[in-house]
Coordinates of C-alpha atoms and ligand atoms in Angstrom, one line a residue:
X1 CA -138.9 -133.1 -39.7
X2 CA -136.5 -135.4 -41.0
X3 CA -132.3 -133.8 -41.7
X4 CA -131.4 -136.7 -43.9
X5 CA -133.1 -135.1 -47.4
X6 CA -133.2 -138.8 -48.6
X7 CA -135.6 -140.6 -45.6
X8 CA -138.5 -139.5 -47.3
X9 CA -137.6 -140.7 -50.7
X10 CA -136.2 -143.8 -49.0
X11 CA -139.7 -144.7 -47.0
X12 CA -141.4 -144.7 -50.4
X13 CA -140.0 -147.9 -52.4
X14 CA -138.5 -147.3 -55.0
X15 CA -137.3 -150.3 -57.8
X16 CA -134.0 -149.4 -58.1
X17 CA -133.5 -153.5 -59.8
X18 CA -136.2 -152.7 -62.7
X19 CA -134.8 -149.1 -63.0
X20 CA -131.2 -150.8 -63.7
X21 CA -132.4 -153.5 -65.8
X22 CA -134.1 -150.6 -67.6
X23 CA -130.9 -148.2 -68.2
X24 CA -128.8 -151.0 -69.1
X25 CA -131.4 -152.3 -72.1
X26 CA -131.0 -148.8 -73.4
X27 CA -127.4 -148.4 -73.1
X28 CA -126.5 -152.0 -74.7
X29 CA -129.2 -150.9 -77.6
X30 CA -127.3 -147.8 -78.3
X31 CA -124.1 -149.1 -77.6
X32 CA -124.7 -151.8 -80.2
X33 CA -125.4 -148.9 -82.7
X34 CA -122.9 -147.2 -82.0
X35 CA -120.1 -149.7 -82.1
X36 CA -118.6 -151.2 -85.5
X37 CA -120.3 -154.5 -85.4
X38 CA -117.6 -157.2 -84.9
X39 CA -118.2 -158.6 -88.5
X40 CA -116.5 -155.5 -89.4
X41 CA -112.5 -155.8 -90.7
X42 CA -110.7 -155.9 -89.0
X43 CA -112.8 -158.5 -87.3
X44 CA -110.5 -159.1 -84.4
X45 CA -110.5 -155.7 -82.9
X46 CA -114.3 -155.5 -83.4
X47 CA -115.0 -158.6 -81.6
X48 CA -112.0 -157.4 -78.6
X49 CA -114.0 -154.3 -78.5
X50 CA -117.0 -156.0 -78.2
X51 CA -116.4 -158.4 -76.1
X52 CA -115.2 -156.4 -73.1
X53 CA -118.3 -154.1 -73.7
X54 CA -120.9 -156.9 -73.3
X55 CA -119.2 -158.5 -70.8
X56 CA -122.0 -157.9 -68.2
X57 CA -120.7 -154.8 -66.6
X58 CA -123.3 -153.3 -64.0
X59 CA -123.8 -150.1 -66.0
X60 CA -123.9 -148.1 -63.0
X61 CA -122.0 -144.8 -64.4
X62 CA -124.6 -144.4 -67.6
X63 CA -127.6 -145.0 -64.8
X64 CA -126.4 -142.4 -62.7
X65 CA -125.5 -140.2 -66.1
X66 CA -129.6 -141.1 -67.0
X67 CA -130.6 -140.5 -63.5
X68 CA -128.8 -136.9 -63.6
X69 CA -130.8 -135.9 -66.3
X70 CA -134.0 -136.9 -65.4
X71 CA -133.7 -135.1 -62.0
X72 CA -133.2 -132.1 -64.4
X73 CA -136.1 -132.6 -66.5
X74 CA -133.9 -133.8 -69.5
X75 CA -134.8 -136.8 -71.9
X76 CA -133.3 -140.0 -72.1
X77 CA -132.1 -139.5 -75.9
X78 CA -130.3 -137.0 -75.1
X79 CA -128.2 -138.5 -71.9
X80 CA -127.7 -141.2 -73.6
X81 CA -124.6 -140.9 -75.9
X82 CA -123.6 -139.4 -73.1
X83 CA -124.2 -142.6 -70.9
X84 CA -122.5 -144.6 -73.5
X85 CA -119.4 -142.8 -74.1
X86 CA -118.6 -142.8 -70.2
X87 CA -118.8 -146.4 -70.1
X88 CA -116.9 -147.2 -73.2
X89 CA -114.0 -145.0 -71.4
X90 CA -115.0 -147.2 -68.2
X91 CA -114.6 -150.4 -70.0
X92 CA -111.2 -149.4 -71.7
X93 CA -109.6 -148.6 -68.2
X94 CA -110.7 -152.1 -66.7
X95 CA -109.5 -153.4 -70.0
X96 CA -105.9 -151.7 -69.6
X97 CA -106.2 -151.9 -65.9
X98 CA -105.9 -156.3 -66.3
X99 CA -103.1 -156.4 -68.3
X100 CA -100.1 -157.9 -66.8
X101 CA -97.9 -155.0 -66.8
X102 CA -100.7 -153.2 -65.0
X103 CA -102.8 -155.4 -62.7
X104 CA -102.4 -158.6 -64.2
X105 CA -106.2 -160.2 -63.8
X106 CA -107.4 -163.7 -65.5
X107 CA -111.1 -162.3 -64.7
X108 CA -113.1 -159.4 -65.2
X109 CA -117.2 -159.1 -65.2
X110 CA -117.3 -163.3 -64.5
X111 CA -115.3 -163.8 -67.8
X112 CA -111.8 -164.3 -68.9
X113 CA -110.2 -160.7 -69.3
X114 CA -109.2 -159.5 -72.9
X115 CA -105.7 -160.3 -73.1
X116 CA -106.6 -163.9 -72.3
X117 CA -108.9 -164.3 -75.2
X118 CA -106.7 -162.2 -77.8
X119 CA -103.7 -161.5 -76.6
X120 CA -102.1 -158.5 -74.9
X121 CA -101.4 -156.6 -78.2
X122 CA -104.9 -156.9 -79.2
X123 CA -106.5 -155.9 -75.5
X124 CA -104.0 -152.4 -75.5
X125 CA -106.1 -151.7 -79.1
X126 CA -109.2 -152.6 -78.0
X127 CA -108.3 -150.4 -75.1
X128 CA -107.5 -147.7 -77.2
X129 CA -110.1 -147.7 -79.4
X130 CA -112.5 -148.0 -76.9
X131 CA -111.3 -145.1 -75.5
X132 CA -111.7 -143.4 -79.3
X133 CA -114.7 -144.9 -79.4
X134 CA -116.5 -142.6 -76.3
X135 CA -115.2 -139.3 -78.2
X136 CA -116.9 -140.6 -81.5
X137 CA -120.0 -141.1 -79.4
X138 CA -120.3 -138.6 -77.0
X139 CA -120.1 -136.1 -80.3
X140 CA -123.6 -137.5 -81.2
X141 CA -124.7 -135.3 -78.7
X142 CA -126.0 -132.0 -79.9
X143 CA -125.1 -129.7 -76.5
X144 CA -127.4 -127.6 -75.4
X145 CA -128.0 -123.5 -74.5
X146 CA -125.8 -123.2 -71.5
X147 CA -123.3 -126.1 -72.6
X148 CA -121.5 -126.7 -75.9
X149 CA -120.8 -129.8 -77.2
X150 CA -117.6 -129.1 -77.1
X151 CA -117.8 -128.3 -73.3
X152 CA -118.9 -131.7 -73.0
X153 CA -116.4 -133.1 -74.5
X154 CA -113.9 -131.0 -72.3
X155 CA -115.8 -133.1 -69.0
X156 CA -115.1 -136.9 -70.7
X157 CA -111.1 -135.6 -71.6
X158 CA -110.8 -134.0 -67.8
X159 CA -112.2 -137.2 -66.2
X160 CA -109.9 -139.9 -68.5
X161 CA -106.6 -137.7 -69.0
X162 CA -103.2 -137.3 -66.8
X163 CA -104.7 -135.3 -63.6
X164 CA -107.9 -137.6 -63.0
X165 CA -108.3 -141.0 -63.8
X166 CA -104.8 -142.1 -64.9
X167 CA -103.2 -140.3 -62.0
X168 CA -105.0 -141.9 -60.0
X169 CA -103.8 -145.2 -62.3
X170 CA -99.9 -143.8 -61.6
X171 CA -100.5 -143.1 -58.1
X172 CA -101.9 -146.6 -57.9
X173 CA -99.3 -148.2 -59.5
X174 CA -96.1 -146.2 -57.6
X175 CA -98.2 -146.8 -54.2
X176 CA -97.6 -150.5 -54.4
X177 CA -95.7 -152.1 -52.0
X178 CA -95.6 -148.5 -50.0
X179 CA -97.4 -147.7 -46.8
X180 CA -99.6 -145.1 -48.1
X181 CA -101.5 -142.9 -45.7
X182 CA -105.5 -142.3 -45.4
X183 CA -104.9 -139.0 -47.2
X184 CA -102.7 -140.9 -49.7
X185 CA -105.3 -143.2 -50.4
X186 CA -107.9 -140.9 -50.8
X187 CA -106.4 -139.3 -53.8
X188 CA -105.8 -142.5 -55.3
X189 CA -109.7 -143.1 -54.8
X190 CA -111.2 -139.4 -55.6
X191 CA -108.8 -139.8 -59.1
X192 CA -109.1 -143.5 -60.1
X193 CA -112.9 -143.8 -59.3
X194 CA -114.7 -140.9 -58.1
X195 CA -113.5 -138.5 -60.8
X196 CA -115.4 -140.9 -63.7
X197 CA -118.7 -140.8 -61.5
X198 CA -118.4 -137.5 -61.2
X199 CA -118.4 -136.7 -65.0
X200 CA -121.2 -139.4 -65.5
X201 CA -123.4 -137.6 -63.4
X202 CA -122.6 -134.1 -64.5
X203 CA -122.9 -135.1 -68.2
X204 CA -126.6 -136.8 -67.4
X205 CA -127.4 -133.1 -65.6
X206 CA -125.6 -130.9 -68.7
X207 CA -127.9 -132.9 -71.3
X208 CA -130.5 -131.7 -69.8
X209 CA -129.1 -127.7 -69.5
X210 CA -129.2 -128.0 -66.0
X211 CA -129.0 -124.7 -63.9
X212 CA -125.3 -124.2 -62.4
X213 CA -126.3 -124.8 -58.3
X214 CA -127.9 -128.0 -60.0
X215 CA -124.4 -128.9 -61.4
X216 CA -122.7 -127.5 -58.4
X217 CA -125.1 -130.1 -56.4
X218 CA -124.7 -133.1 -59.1
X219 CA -120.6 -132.3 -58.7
X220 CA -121.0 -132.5 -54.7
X221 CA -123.0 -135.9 -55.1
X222 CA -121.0 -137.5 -57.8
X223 CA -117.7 -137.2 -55.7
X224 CA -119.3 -138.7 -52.6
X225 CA -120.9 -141.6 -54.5
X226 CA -117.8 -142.3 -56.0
X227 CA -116.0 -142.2 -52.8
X228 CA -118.2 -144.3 -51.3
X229 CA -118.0 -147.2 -53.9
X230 CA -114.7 -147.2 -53.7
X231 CA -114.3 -147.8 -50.0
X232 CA -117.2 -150.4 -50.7
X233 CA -115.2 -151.8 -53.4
X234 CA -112.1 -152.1 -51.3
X235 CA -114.3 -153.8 -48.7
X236 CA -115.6 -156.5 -51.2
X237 CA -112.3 -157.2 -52.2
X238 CA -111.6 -158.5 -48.7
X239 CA -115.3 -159.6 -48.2
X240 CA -116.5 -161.3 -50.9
X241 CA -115.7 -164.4 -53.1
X242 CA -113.8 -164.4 -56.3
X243 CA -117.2 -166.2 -57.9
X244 CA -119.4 -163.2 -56.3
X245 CA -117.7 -160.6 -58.0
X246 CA -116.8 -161.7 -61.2
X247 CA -113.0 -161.0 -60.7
X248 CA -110.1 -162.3 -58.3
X249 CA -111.0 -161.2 -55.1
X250 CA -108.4 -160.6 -52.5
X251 CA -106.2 -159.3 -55.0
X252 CA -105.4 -155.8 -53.4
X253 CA -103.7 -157.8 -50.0
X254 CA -101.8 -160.1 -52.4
X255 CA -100.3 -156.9 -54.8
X256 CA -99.9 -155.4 -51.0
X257 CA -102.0 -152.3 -51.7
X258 CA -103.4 -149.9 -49.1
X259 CA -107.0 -150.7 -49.6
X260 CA -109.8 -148.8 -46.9
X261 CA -110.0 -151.9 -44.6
X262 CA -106.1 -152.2 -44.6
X263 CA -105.3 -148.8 -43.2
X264 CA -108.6 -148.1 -41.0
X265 CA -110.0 -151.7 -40.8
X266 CA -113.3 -153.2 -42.1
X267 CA -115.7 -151.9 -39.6
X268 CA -114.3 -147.9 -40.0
X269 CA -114.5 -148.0 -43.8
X270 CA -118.0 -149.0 -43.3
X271 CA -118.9 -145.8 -41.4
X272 CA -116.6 -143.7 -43.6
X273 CA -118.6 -145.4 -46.5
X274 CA -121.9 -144.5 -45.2
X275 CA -121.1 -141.0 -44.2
X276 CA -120.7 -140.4 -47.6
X277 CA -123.3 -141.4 -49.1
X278 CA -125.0 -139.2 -46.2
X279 CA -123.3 -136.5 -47.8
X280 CA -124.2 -137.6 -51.1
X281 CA -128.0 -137.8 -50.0
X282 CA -127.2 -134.1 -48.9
X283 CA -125.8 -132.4 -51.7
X284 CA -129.5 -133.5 -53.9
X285 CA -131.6 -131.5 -51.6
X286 CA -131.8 -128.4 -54.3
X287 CA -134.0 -131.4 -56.5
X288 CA -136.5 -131.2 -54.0
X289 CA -137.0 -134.7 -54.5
X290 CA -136.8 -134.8 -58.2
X291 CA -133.8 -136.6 -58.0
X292 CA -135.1 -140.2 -56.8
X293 CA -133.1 -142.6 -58.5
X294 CA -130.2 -140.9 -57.9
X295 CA -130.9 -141.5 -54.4
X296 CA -131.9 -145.4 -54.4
X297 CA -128.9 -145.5 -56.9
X298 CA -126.5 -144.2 -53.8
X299 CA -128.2 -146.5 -51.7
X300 CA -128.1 -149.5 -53.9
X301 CA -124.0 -148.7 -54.1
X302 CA -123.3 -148.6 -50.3
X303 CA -125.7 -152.2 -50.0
X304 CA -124.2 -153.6 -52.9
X305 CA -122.5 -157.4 -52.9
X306 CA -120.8 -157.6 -56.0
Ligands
LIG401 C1 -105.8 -148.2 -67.0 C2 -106.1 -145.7 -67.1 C3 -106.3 -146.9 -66.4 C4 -107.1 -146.8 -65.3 C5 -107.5 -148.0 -64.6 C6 -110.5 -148.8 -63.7 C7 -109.1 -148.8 -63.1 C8 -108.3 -147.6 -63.4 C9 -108.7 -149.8 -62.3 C10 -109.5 -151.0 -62.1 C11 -109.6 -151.4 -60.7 C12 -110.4 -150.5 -59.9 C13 -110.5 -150.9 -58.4 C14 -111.0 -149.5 -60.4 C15 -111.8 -148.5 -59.6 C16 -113.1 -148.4 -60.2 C17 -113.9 -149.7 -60.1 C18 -114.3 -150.1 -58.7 C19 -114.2 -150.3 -61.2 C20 -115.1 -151.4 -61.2 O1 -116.4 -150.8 -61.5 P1 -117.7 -151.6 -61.6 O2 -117.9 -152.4 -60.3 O3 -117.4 -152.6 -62.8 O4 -118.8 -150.7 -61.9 P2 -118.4 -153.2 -63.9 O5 -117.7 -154.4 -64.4 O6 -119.7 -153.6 -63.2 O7 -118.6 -152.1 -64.9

């Protein structure tokens, strides 16, 4: 018998592209809803809002949030404020992220970033209020018996605030120019990237009150998966066209950041990318197999081009 929990999932196909184009149709439906519609005064932050939100983005962290919660046995409704309030914080950071006192980008998702279409002033509010926005959301859901709404809301501020994702930002931004070391870099990764995937996928699993060795295993996942796309995302940077990805590639050599492939080269980050998602595989093996698209999802992140 097979050790690798996800070879018999993976000899079964399984249409991880339909199951995408699926979760992001729901997601844009209920993210339309939910949003003020840019007709709304004032019109300008609507339409910043908006525009960043529709932009194209993969969706990846409300599929995995969906995915979560169906390997629990939860519904769909009820991941999915859940789902849209992760990726309106998602689209705020990449929003703030291209500014030019941050990372200064001309291209995000295949389009002209925010501040080039209205402004600086008006991509740091649209920022902002995205970032409201995912509160006002994510407070649609109703919680359930083993988690509060208000512990869910305690996962979203955890992942976004001052020890996850923005120090990870800080880190980022004081590591440039510096000679940072594996380790370094790691914490850089686990905050800026790993610590949003992880709270996508544990939200998905808490909409559906999942058991805590199911949370303790959706924790365990979510951290490798994030890890992993990362180190894949540092390799496409080097890899990959600025057309293919929808944003200037090449950009981490030219801001001289320590990047995967920079410190351990290109063919190492690829191991250290797969071994994760190995571990990732790992980690579902309480589902039983109940948790296929989270599988094909980690698979689909460590083959992805773009
Ligand atoms: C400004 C607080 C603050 C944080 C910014 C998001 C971020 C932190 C920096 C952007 C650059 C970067 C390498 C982020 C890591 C996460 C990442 C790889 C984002 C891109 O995610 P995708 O590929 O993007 O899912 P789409 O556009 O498909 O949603």
């Amino acid at each position: 018998m097979s050790t690798d929990p996800g070879a018999s999932a993976r000899s079964v196909p399984f249409d991880i592209q339909g199951y995408l184009e699926r979760a992001s149709r729901e997601v844009n439906s209920a993210l339309d809803r939910s949003l003020p519609k840019a007709s709304v005064k004032p019109r300008t932050i609507h339409s910043a809002m908006r525009y960043s939100l529709f932009a194209g983005g993969k969706r990846l962290r409300p599929a995995l949030c969906l995915a979560a919660a169906e390997a629990c046995g939860g519904t769909l409704a009820d991941a999915l404020p859940l789902a849209c309030a992760v990726e309106c914080i998602h689209t705020y950071s990449l929003v703030h992220d291209d500014l030019p006192a941050m990372d200064d980008d001309d291209y995000r998702r295949g389009k002209l970033t925010n501040h080039k279409v209205y402004g600086e002033g008006m991509a740091v509010l649209a920022g902002d209020a995205l970032l409201t926005q995912a509160f006002e959301i994510a407070n649609q859901s109703p919680g359930t018996r083993r988690y509060e709404p208000r512990s869910l809301i305690r996962e979203l501020t955890t992942a976004a605030g001052s020890l996850q994702l923005i120090a990870g930002q800080v880190a980022d931004l004081e590591g440039e120019g510096q000679s940072l070391s594996e380790k370094e870099l790691r914490f850089i990764h686990e905050r800026k990237t790993s610590a949003l995937l992880t709270c996508s996928v544990r939200l998905g699993g808490m909409s559906a009150n999942c058991s805590p060795t199911q949370l303790k295993a959706l924790s365990e996942f979510g951290y490798n998966v994030g890890l992993a796309f990362q180190v894949i995302d540092d390799i496409l940077d080097v890899t990959q066209s600025s057309e293919q990805l929808g944003k200037t590639a090449g950009k981490d050599e030219a801001a001289q950041k320590a990047t995967y492939p920079s410190i351990v080269g290109l063919e190492k980050s690829r191991a250290i990318a797969a071994r994760l998602t190995r571990r990732a595989y790992a980690a579902l093996k309480p589902f039983r197999g109940r948790a296929r698209a989270l599988e094909a999802l980690a698979r689909h992140l460590l083959e992805r081009d773009r």
